[in-house]
JSON list of C-alpha atoms in Angstrom, two decimals:
[
{"chain": "U", "resi": 620, "resn": "MET", "atom": "CA", "xyz": [-55.38, -31.93, -57.58]},
{"chain": "U", "resi": 621, "resn": "LYS", "atom": "CA", "xyz": [-51.83, -31.17, -58.47]},
{"chain": "U", "resi": 622, "resn": "ILE", "atom": "CA", "xyz": [-50.93, -28.77, -60.51]},
{"chain": "U", "resi": 623, "resn": "LEU", "atom": "CA", "xyz": [-47.35, -27.73, -62.22]},
{"chain": "U", "resi": 624, "resn": "ILE", "atom": "CA", "xyz": [-47.32, -23.83, -62.68]},
{"chain": "U", "resi": 625, "resn": "GLY", "atom": "CA", "xyz": [-43.73, -22.89, -64.93]},
{"chain": "U", "resi": 626, "resn": "ASP", "atom": "CA", "xyz": [-43.72, -19.05, -65.21]},
{"chain": "U", "resi": 627, "resn": "ASP", "atom": "CA", "xyz": [-40.39, -16.82, -64.44]},
{"chain": "U", "resi": 628, "resn": "HIS", "atom": "CA", "xyz": [-42.88, -14.29, -62.64]},
{"chain": "U", "resi": 629, "resn": "LEU", "atom": "CA", "xyz": [-43.56, -14.86, -59.02]},
{"chain": "U", "resi": 630, "resn": "LEU", "atom": "CA", "xyz": [-46.32, -12.44, -58.92]},
{"chain": "U", "resi": 631, "resn": "PHE", "atom": "CA", "xyz": [-47.92, -14.27, -61.81]},
{"chain": "U", "resi": 632, "resn": "ARG", "atom": "CA", "xyz": [-47.42, -17.65, -60.18]},
{"chain": "U", "resi": 633, "resn": "GLU", "atom": "CA", "xyz": [-49.04, -16.79, -57.07]},
{"chain": "U", "resi": 634, "resn": "GLY", "atom": "CA", "xyz": [-52.44, -15.45, -58.92]},
{"chain": "U", "resi": 635, "resn": "LEU", "atom": "CA", "xyz": [-52.51, -18.40, -60.77]},
{"chain": "U", "resi": 636, "resn": "CYS", "atom": "CA", "xyz": [-52.76, -19.99, -57.82]},
{"chain": "U", "resi": 637, "resn": "ARG", "atom": "CA", "xyz": [-55.26, -18.22, -56.04]},
{"chain": "U", "resi": 638, "resn": "LEU", "atom": "CA", "xyz": [-57.19, -18.65, -59.14]},
{"chain": "U", "resi": 639, "resn": "LEU", "atom": "CA", "xyz": [-57.04, -22.47, -59.47]},
{"chain": "U", "resi": 640, "resn": "ALA", "atom": "CA", "xyz": [-57.63, -22.64, -55.88]},
{"chain": "U", "resi": 641, "resn": "GLN", "atom": "CA", "xyz": [-61.77, -21.82, -57.30]},
{"chain": "U", "resi": 642, "resn": "LEU", "atom": "CA", "xyz": [-61.41, -25.23, -58.85]},
{"chain": "U", "resi": 643, "resn": "ASP", "atom": "CA", "xyz": [-60.19, -27.06, -56.17]},
{"chain": "U", "resi": 644, "resn": "ALA", "atom": "CA", "xyz": [-59.82, -25.45, -52.76]},
{"chain": "U", "resi": 645, "resn": "GLN", "atom": "CA", "xyz": [-57.72, -28.42, -51.56]},
{"chain": "U", "resi": 646, "resn": "ALA", "atom": "CA", "xyz": [-55.37, -28.20, -54.94]},
{"chain": "U", "resi": 647, "resn": "ASN", "atom": "CA", "xyz": [-51.48, -28.73, -54.59]},
{"chain": "U", "resi": 648, "resn": "PHE", "atom": "CA", "xyz": [-49.45, -26.31, -56.77]},
{"chain": "U", "resi": 649, "resn": "VAL", "atom": "CA", "xyz": [-46.10, -27.19, -57.85]},
{"chain": "U", "resi": 650, "resn": "GLU", "atom": "CA", "xyz": [-43.90, -24.28, -59.09]},
{"chain": "U", "resi": 651, "resn": "ALA", "atom": "CA", "xyz": [-40.99, -23.51, -61.31]},
{"chain": "U", "resi": 652, "resn": "GLY", "atom": "CA", "xyz": [-39.32, -20.60, -62.63]},
{"chain": "U", "resi": 653, "resn": "THR", "atom": "CA", "xyz": [-37.39, -21.80, -65.49]},
{"chain": "U", "resi": 654, "resn": "PHE", "atom": "CA", "xyz": [-38.00, -24.60, -68.11]},
{"chain": "U", "resi": 655, "resn": "ASP", "atom": "CA", "xyz": [-35.12, -26.76, -66.71]},
{"chain": "U", "resi": 656, "resn": "GLN", "atom": "CA", "xyz": [-36.86, -26.87, -63.37]},
{"chain": "U", "resi": 657, "resn": "VAL", "atom": "CA", "xyz": [-40.26, -27.85, -65.47]},
{"chain": "U", "resi": 658, "resn": "ARG", "atom": "CA", "xyz": [-38.72, -30.35, -67.46]},
{"chain": "U", "resi": 659, "resn": "GLU", "atom": "CA", "xyz": [-37.12, -32.07, -64.04]},
{"chain": "U", "resi": 660, "resn": "LEU", "atom": "CA", "xyz": [-40.41, -32.00, -62.23]},
{"chain": "U", "resi": 661, "resn": "ALA", "atom": "CA", "xyz": [-42.78, -33.18, -65.75]},
{"chain": "U", "resi": 662, "resn": "ARG", "atom": "CA", "xyz": [-39.75, -36.43, -65.82]},
{"chain": "U", "resi": 663, "resn": "ASP", "atom": "CA", "xyz": [-39.33, -36.90, -62.26]},
{"chain": "U", "resi": 664, "resn": "GLY", "atom": "CA", "xyz": [-42.08, -39.28, -61.73]},
{"chain": "U", "resi": 665, "resn": "HIS", "atom": "CA", "xyz": [-44.83, -36.39, -60.58]},
{"chain": "U", "resi": 666, "resn": "ASP", "atom": "CA", "xyz": [-48.32, -37.50, -61.87]},
{"chain": "U", "resi": 667, "resn": "PHE", "atom": "CA", "xyz": [-49.93, -34.31, -62.74]},
{"chain": "U", "resi": 668, "resn": "ASP", "atom": "CA", "xyz": [-53.29, -33.54, -62.96]},
{"chain": "U", "resi": 669, "resn": "LEU", "atom": "CA", "xyz": [-52.52, -29.94, -65.01]},
{"chain": "U", "resi": 670, "resn": "VAL", "atom": "CA", "xyz": [-49.41, -28.21, -66.24]},
{"chain": "U", "resi": 671, "resn": "LEU", "atom": "CA", "xyz": [-49.63, -24.47, -67.07]},
{"chain": "U", "resi": 672, "resn": "LEU", "atom": "CA", "xyz": [-46.89, -23.21, -69.04]},
{"chain": "U", "resi": 673, "resn": "ASP", "atom": "CA", "xyz": [-45.30, -19.73, -70.18]},
{"chain": "U", "resi": 674, "resn": "LEU", "atom": "CA", "xyz": [-43.51, -19.20, -73.39]},
{"chain": "U", "resi": 675, "resn": "GLN", "atom": "CA", "xyz": [-41.34, -16.84, -72.34]},
{"chain": "U", "resi": 676, "resn": "MET", "atom": "CA", "xyz": [-39.51, -18.57, -69.36]},
{"chain": "U", "resi": 677, "resn": "PRO", "atom": "CA", "xyz": [-35.69, -19.03, -69.08]},
{"chain": "U", "resi": 678, "resn": "GLY", "atom": "CA", "xyz": [-34.29, -22.02, -71.17]},
{"chain": "U", "resi": 679, "resn": "PHE", "atom": "CA", "xyz": [-37.42, -22.50, -73.08]},
{"chain": "U", "resi": 680, "resn": "PRO", "atom": "CA", "xyz": [-36.51, -24.16, -76.33]},
{"chain": "U", "resi": 681, "resn": "GLY", "atom": "CA", "xyz": [-39.47, -23.25, -78.16]},
{"chain": "U", "resi": 682, "resn": "PHE", "atom": "CA", "xyz": [-42.09, -25.11, -79.07]},
{"chain": "U", "resi": 683, "resn": "SER", "atom": "CA", "xyz": [-40.27, -28.42, -79.02]},
{"chain": "U", "resi": 684, "resn": "GLY", "atom": "CA", "xyz": [-40.42, -27.76, -75.74]},
{"chain": "U", "resi": 685, "resn": "VAL", "atom": "CA", "xyz": [-43.99, -28.07, -75.45]},
{"chain": "U", "resi": 686, "resn": "GLN", "atom": "CA", "xyz": [-43.88, -31.45, -77.23]},
{"chain": "U", "resi": 687, "resn": "GLU", "atom": "CA", "xyz": [-41.21, -32.53, -74.63]},
{"chain": "U", "resi": 688, "resn": "ILE", "atom": "CA", "xyz": [-43.72, -32.02, -71.71]},
{"chain": "U", "resi": 689, "resn": "CYS", "atom": "CA", "xyz": [-46.30, -33.31, -73.61]},
{"chain": "U", "resi": 690, "resn": "GLU", "atom": "CA", "xyz": [-44.74, -36.76, -73.81]},
{"chain": "U", "resi": 691, "resn": "ALA", "atom": "CA", "xyz": [-43.01, -36.83, -70.47]},
{"chain": "U", "resi": 692, "resn": "GLN", "atom": "CA", "xyz": [-46.85, -35.99, -68.71]},
{"chain": "U", "resi": 693, "resn": "ALA", "atom": "CA", "xyz": [-49.00, -38.52, -71.10]},
{"chain": "U", "resi": 694, "resn": "GLY", "atom": "CA", "xyz": [-52.63, -38.27, -70.55]},
{"chain": "U", "resi": 695, "resn": "THR", "atom": "CA", "xyz": [-51.79, -34.58, -68.52]},
{"chain": "U", "resi": 696, "resn": "PRO", "atom": "CA", "xyz": [-53.79, -31.33, -69.89]},
{"chain": "U", "resi": 697, "resn": "VAL", "atom": "CA", "xyz": [-50.61, -28.99, -71.06]},
{"chain": "U", "resi": 698, "resn": "VAL", "atom": "CA", "xyz": [-51.82, -25.67, -71.19]},
{"chain": "U", "resi": 699, "resn": "ILE", "atom": "CA", "xyz": [-50.00, -22.52, -72.52]},
{"chain": "U", "resi": 700, "resn": "VAL", "atom": "CA", "xyz": [-50.64, -19.24, -70.55]},
{"chain": "U", "resi": 701, "resn": "SER", "atom": "CA", "xyz": [-48.63, -16.76, -72.93]},
{"chain": "U", "resi": 702, "resn": "ALA", "atom": "CA", "xyz": [-48.86, -12.84, -73.34]},
{"chain": "U", "resi": 703, "resn": "SER", "atom": "CA", "xyz": [-48.59, -13.63, -76.90]},
{"chain": "U", "resi": 704, "resn": "GLU", "atom": "CA", "xyz": [-51.29, -13.82, -78.72]},
{"chain": "U", "resi": 705, "resn": "ALA", "atom": "CA", "xyz": [-50.14, -14.27, -82.16]},
{"chain": "U", "resi": 706, "resn": "GLN", "atom": "CA", "xyz": [-51.99, -16.61, -84.39]},
{"chain": "U", "resi": 707, "resn": "ALA", "atom": "CA", "xyz": [-48.59, -18.65, -85.07]},
{"chain": "U", "resi": 708, "resn": "ASP", "atom": "CA", "xyz": [-47.97, -19.41, -81.35]},
{"chain": "U", "resi": 709, "resn": "VAL", "atom": "CA", "xyz": [-51.60, -20.56, -80.65]},
{"chain": "U", "resi": 710, "resn": "ARG", "atom": "CA", "xyz": [-51.04, -23.06, -84.06]},
{"chain": "U", "resi": 711, "resn": "ALA", "atom": "CA", "xyz": [-47.61, -24.23, -83.05]},
{"chain": "U", "resi": 712, "resn": "ALA", "atom": "CA", "xyz": [-48.70, -24.77, -79.33]},
{"chain": "U", "resi": 713, "resn": "LEU", "atom": "CA", "xyz": [-51.58, -27.08, -80.54]},
{"chain": "U", "resi": 714, "resn": "ASP", "atom": "CA", "xyz": [-49.28, -28.72, -82.88]},
{"chain": "U", "resi": 715, "resn": "ALA", "atom": "CA", "xyz": [-47.15, -29.59, -80.18]},
{"chain": "U", "resi": 716, "resn": "GLY", "atom": "CA", "xyz": [-49.39, -31.34, -78.05]},
{"chain": "U", "resi": 717, "resn": "ALA", "atom": "CA", "xyz": [-50.93, -28.59, -75.75]},
{"chain": "U", "resi": 718, "resn": "SER", "atom": "CA", "xyz": [-54.77, -28.87, -74.45]},
{"chain": "U", "resi": 719, "resn": "GLY", "atom": "CA", "xyz": [-55.20, -25.30, -74.94]},
{"chain": "U", "resi": 720, "resn": "TYR", "atom": "CA", "xyz": [-54.05, -21.58, -75.41]},
{"chain": "U", "resi": 721, "resn": "ILE", "atom": "CA", "xyz": [-54.97, -18.73, -72.64]},
{"chain": "U", "resi": 722, "resn": "PRO", "atom": "CA", "xyz": [-53.38, -15.52, -73.43]},
{"chain": "U", "resi": 723, "resn": "LYS", "atom": "CA", "xyz": [-52.87, -13.27, -70.09]},
{"chain": "U", "resi": 724, "resn": "SER", "atom": "CA", "xyz": [-55.08, -10.94, -71.20]},
{"chain": "U", "resi": 725, "resn": "SER", "atom": "CA", "xyz": [-57.81, -13.28, -70.75]},
{"chain": "U", "resi": 726, "resn": "SER", "atom": "CA", "xyz": [-60.38, -12.46, -67.58]},
{"chain": "U", "resi": 727, "resn": "VAL", "atom": "CA", "xyz": [-60.73, -14.44, -64.70]},
{"chain": "U", "resi": 728, "resn": "LYS", "atom": "CA", "xyz": [-64.03, -16.34, -66.37]},
{"chain": "U", "resi": 729, "resn": "ILE", "atom": "CA", "xyz": [-62.80, -16.60, -69.20]},
{"chain": "U", "resi": 730, "resn": "MET", "atom": "CA", "xyz": [-59.71, -18.75, -68.05]},
{"chain": "U", "resi": 731, "resn": "LEU", "atom": "CA", "xyz": [-61.51, -20.54, -65.83]},
{"chain": "U", "resi": 732, "resn": "SER", "atom": "CA", "xyz": [-64.02, -21.46, -68.40]},
{"chain": "U", "resi": 733, "resn": "ALA", "atom": "CA", "xyz": [-61.07, -22.62, -70.44]},
{"chain": "U", "resi": 734, "resn": "LEU", "atom": "CA", "xyz": [-59.94, -25.10, -67.64]},
{"chain": "U", "resi": 735, "resn": "ASN", "atom": "CA", "xyz": [-63.48, -26.66, -67.32]},
{"chain": "U", "resi": 736, "resn": "LEU", "atom": "CA", "xyz": [-63.30, -27.11, -70.97]},
{"chain": "U", "resi": 737, "resn": "ILE", "atom": "CA", "xyz": [-60.11, -28.86, -71.02]},
{"chain": "U", "resi": 738, "resn": "PHE", "atom": "CA", "xyz": [-60.66, -30.89, -68.18]},
{"chain": "U", "resi": 739, "resn": "SER", "atom": "CA", "xyz": [-64.06, -32.15, -69.78]},
{"chain": "U", "resi": 740, "resn": "GLY", "atom": "CA", "xyz": [-61.63, -33.17, -72.83]},
{"chain": "U", "resi": 741, "resn": "GLY", "atom": "CA", "xyz": [-61.87, -30.33, -75.11]},
{"chain": "U", "resi": 742, "resn": "ILE", "atom": "CA", "xyz": [-58.99, -28.09, -76.37]},
{"chain": "U", "resi": 743, "resn": "TYR", "atom": "CA", "xyz": [-59.17, -24.39, -75.74]},
{"chain": "U", "resi": 744, "resn": "VAL", "atom": "CA", "xyz": [-58.45, -21.94, -78.40]},
{"chain": "U", "resi": 745, "resn": "PRO", "atom": "CA", "xyz": [-58.54, -18.28, -78.55]},
{"chain": "U", "resi": 746, "resn": "PRO", "atom": "CA", "xyz": [-61.05, -16.64, -80.41]},
{"chain": "U", "resi": 747, "resn": "ALA", "atom": "CA", "xyz": [-58.31, -14.20, -82.10]},
{"chain": "U", "resi": 748, "resn": "ALA", "atom": "CA", "xyz": [-56.80, -17.51, -83.40]},
{"chain": "U", "resi": 749, "resn": "ILE", "atom": "CA", "xyz": [-59.97, -18.70, -84.85]},
{"chain": "U", "resi": 750, "resn": "LEU", "atom": "CA", "xyz": [-61.19, -15.47, -86.55]},
{"chain": "U", "resi": 751, "resn": "GLY", "atom": "CA", "xyz": [-57.94, -13.59, -87.63]},
{"chain": "U", "resi": 752, "resn": "ASP", "atom": "CA", "xyz": [-58.73, -11.02, -85.27]},
{"chain": "U", "resi": 753, "resn": "GLY", "atom": "CA", "xyz": [-54.88, -10.29, -84.58]},
{"chain": "U", "resi": 754, "resn": "PRO", "atom": "CA", "xyz": [-53.21, -9.49, -80.93]},
{"chain": "U", "resi": 755, "resn": "GLY", "atom": "CA", "xyz": [-55.49, -7.56, -78.18]},
{"chain": "U", "resi": 756, "resn": "VAL", "atom": "CA", "xyz": [-58.63, -10.01, -78.42]},
{"chain": "U", "resi": 757, "resn": "THR", "atom": "CA", "xyz": [-59.49, -11.85, -74.92]},
{"chain": "U", "resi": 758, "resn": "GLY", "atom": "CA", "xyz": [-60.34, -14.99, -75.34]},
{"chain": "U", "resi": 759, "resn": "THR", "atom": "CA", "xyz": [-63.63, -17.23, -74.83]},
{"chain": "U", "resi": 760, "resn": "VAL", "atom": "CA", "xyz": [-64.64, -21.24, -75.30]},
{"chain": "U", "resi": 761, "resn": "ALA", "atom": "CA", "xyz": [-63.97, -22.05, -78.91]},
{"chain": "U", "resi": 762, "resn": "SER", "atom": "CA", "xyz": [-63.76, -25.37, -79.35]},
{"chain": "U", "resi": 763, "resn": "GLY", "atom": "CA", "xyz": [-63.84, -28.98, -77.95]},
{"chain": "U", "resi": 764, "resn": "THR", "atom": "CA", "xyz": [-63.27, -31.98, -78.81]},
{"chain": "U", "resi": 765, "resn": "GLY", "atom": "CA", "xyz": [-64.23, -35.36, -77.47]},
{"chain": "U", "resi": 766, "resn": "GLN", "atom": "CA", "xyz": [-67.58, -35.05, -76.88]},
{"chain": "U", "resi": 767, "resn": "ALA", "atom": "CA", "xyz": [-70.29, -37.80, -77.61]},
{"chain": "U", "resi": 768, "resn": "GLY", "atom": "CA", "xyz": [-71.99, -37.86, -80.64]},
{"chain": "U", "resi": 769, "resn": "GLY", "atom": "CA", "xyz": [-68.73, -36.97, -82.71]},
{"chain": "U", "resi": 770, "resn": "ALA", "atom": "CA", "xyz": [-66.34, -38.90, -84.68]},
{"chain": "U", "resi": 771, "resn": "GLY", "atom": "CA", "xyz": [-64.48, -41.49, -82.56]},
{"chain": "U", "resi": 772, "resn": "ALA", "atom": "CA", "xyz": [-64.18, -42.34, -79.33]},
{"chain": "U", "resi": 773, "resn": "PRO", "atom": "CA", "xyz": [-64.26, -39.48, -76.42]},
{"chain": "U", "resi": 774, "resn": "THR", "atom": "CA", "xyz": [-60.87, -38.70, -75.52]},
{"chain": "U", "resi": 775, "resn": "LEU", "atom": "CA", "xyz": [-60.40, -38.44, -71.30]},
{"chain": "U", "resi": 776, "resn": "THR", "atom": "CA", "xyz": [-57.33, -37.59, -69.62]},
{"chain": "U", "resi": 777, "resn": "GLN", "atom": "CA", "xyz": [-55.61, -40.86, -67.72]},
{"chain": "U", "resi": 778, "resn": "ARG", "atom": "CA", "xyz": [-56.74, -39.08, -64.93]},
{"chain": "U", "resi": 779, "resn": "GLN", "atom": "CA", "xyz": [-60.50, -39.28, -65.99]},
{"chain": "U", "resi": 780, "resn": "ARG", "atom": "CA", "xyz": [-59.97, -42.82, -67.31]},
{"chain": "U", "resi": 781, "resn": "ASP", "atom": "CA", "xyz": [-59.04, -43.77, -63.52]},
{"chain": "U", "resi": 782, "resn": "VAL", "atom": "CA", "xyz": [-61.98, -42.21, -62.24]},
{"chain": "U", "resi": 783, "resn": "LEU", "atom": "CA", "xyz": [-64.36, -44.10, -65.02]},
{"chain": "U", "resi": 784, "resn": "ARG", "atom": "CA", "xyz": [-62.72, -47.43, -64.21]},
{"chain": "U", "resi": 785, "resn": "CYS", "atom": "CA", "xyz": [-63.51, -46.62, -60.23]},
{"chain": "U", "resi": 786, "resn": "LEU", "atom": "CA", "xyz": [-67.28, -45.59, -61.72]},
{"chain": "U", "resi": 787, "resn": "ARG", "atom": "CA", "xyz": [-67.27, -48.78, -63.47]},
{"chain": "U", "resi": 788, "resn": "GLU", "atom": "CA", "xyz": [-66.49, -50.57, -59.87]},
{"chain": "U", "resi": 789, "resn": "GLY", "atom": "CA", "xyz": [-69.41, -48.88, -58.13]},
{"chain": "U", "resi": 790, "resn": "LYS", "atom": "CA", "xyz": [-67.19, -46.49, -55.90]},
{"chain": "U", "resi": 791, "resn": "SER", "atom": "CA", "xyz": [-68.60, -43.58, -54.58]},
{"chain": "U", "resi": 792, "resn": "ASN", "atom": "CA", "xyz": [-66.86, -40.22, -54.74]},
{"chain": "U", "resi": 793, "resn": "LYS", "atom": "CA", "xyz": [-65.28, -40.82, -51.16]},
{"chain": "U", "resi": 794, "resn": "GLN", "atom": "CA", "xyz": [-63.93, -44.22, -51.95]},
{"chain": "U", "resi": 795, "resn": "ILE", "atom": "CA", "xyz": [-62.29, -42.86, -55.28]},
{"chain": "U", "resi": 796, "resn": "ALA", "atom": "CA", "xyz": [-60.64, -40.08, -53.65]},
{"chain": "U", "resi": 797, "resn": "TYR", "atom": "CA", "xyz": [-59.37, -42.41, -51.15]},
{"chain": "U", "resi": 798, "resn": "GLU", "atom": "CA", "xyz": [-57.97, -44.72, -53.93]},
{"chain": "U", "resi": 799, "resn": "LEU", "atom": "CA", "xyz": [-56.37, -42.11, -56.28]},
{"chain": "U", "resi": 800, "resn": "GLY", "atom": "CA", "xyz": [-55.31, -39.63, -53.54]},
{"chain": "U", "resi": 801, "resn": "LEU", "atom": "CA", "xyz": [-57.33, -36.81, -54.51]},
{"chain": "U", "resi": 802, "resn": "SER", "atom": "CA", "xyz": [-59.84, -34.46, -52.16]},
{"chain": "U", "resi": 803, "resn": "GLU", "atom": "CA", "xyz": [-63.51, -35.59, -52.94]},
{"chain": "U", "resi": 804, "resn": "GLY", "atom": "CA", "xyz": [-63.87, -31.96, -54.87]},
{"chain": "U", "resi": 805, "resn": "THR", "atom": "CA", "xyz": [-61.33, -33.12, -57.51]},
{"chain": "U", "resi": 806, "resn": "VAL", "atom": "CA", "xyz": [-63.33, -36.15, -57.83]},
{"chain": "U", "resi": 807, "resn": "LYS", "atom": "CA", "xyz": [-66.37, -34.34, -58.71]},
{"chain": "U", "resi": 808, "resn": "ILE", "atom": "CA", "xyz": [-64.71, -32.46, -61.33]},
{"chain": "U", "resi": 809, "resn": "HIS", "atom": "CA", "xyz": [-63.78, -35.44, -62.95]},
{"chain": "U", "resi": 810, "resn": "VAL", "atom": "CA", "xyz": [-66.78, -37.37, -62.41]},
{"chain": "U", "resi": 811, "resn": "THR", "atom": "CA", "xyz": [-68.43, -34.38, -64.56]},
{"chain": "U", "resi": 812, "resn": "ALA", "atom": "CA", "xyz": [-65.71, -34.05, -67.00]},
{"chain": "U", "resi": 813, "resn": "VAL", "atom": "CA", "xyz": [-66.41, -37.73, -67.59]},
{"chain": "U", "resi": 814, "resn": "MET", "atom": "CA", "xyz": [-70.21, -37.50, -67.80]},
{"chain": "U", "resi": 815, "resn": "ARG", "atom": "CA", "xyz": [-69.50, -34.35, -70.69]},
{"chain": "U", "resi": 816, "resn": "SER", "atom": "CA", "xyz": [-67.18, -36.37, -72.72]},
{"chain": "U", "resi": 817, "resn": "LEU", "atom": "CA", "xyz": [-69.52, -39.30, -72.97]},
{"chain": "U", "resi": 818, "resn": "GLY", "atom": "CA", "xyz": [-72.69, -36.70, -73.09]},
{"chain": "U", "resi": 819, "resn": "VAL", "atom": "CA", "xyz": [-74.52, -38.37, -70.59]},
{"chain": "U", "resi": 820, "resn": "ARG", "atom": "CA", "xyz": [-76.25, -36.93, -67.29]},
{"chain": "U", "resi": 821, "resn": "ASN", "atom": "CA", "xyz": [-75.44, -39.19, -64.62]},
{"chain": "U", "resi": 822, "resn": "ARG", "atom": "CA", "xyz": [-73.26, -41.95, -63.10]},
{"chain": "U", "resi": 823, "resn": "THR", "atom": "CA", "xyz": [-74.87, -44.88, -64.09]},
{"chain": "U", "resi": 824, "resn": "GLN", "atom": "CA", "xyz": [-75.30, -43.56, -68.12]},
{"chain": "U", "resi": 825, "resn": "ALA", "atom": "CA", "xyz": [-71.72, -42.93, -68.10]},
{"chain": "U", "resi": 826, "resn": "VAL", "atom": "CA", "xyz": [-70.96, -46.50, -67.28]},
{"chain": "U", "resi": 827, "resn": "ILE", "atom": "CA", "xyz": [-73.18, -47.99, -69.73]},
{"chain": "U", "resi": 828, "resn": "ALA", "atom": "CA", "xyz": [-72.39, -45.25, -72.53]},
{"chain": "U", "resi": 829, "resn": "SER", "atom": "CA", "xyz": [-68.66, -46.48, -71.70]},
{"chain": "U", "resi": 830, "resn": "GLY", "atom": "CA", "xyz": [-68.88, -49.86, -72.96]},
{"chain": "U", "resi": 831, "resn": "ASP", "atom": "CA", "xyz": [-65.92, -51.69, -74.13]},
{"chain": "U", "resi": 832, "resn": "MET", "atom": "CA", "xyz": [-64.05, -48.43, -73.94]},
{"chain": "U", "resi": 833, "resn": "GLN", "atom": "CA", "xyz": [-60.71, -49.24, -72.12]},
{"chain": "U", "resi": 834, "resn": "ALA", "atom": "CA", "xyz": [-60.47, -47.24, -68.67]}
]
């Protein structure tokens, strides 16, 4: 898994790296301390699996910057990790295309749960933004999209679509990892996310449930 972390605080970036290693011990982290660095990395042909952005980093142009990164990394979840818990900021970030908004006051458990939801095709919204409780309320997994049984087709990231295509071809996790340049642990995460999005329990059901869906 290749993860871009954009935050001007080195200590916080290092903490995120240690935290995210719990999702994938072999994750490759790319760090940026300014928005210009994030922009350059996002546009430079890098294929990230996750982008984490702080709203207060130097050079950040506002929520148009969120939209810019989402467009440059189409199909990749872009998640805001910010000290701000203002409802207006949460709404603006999601409107700009972010896949979630995680307050920096969140616990490790909440952050990991939120990221797992996002990898499953969902959107994480902190409860303060939903309940109108204002700043100071830590987050929980509050909403998700793209689950089978809901309106419309399941929403998969481009990486998850690549994994689904390999599943259709009957490839093992090891073969998928080799073809996509991922670790087997990352492949397992994506396979689980695909199955959750399709509302199935195993790989065979995932292939059948995907039907004519373009992978």
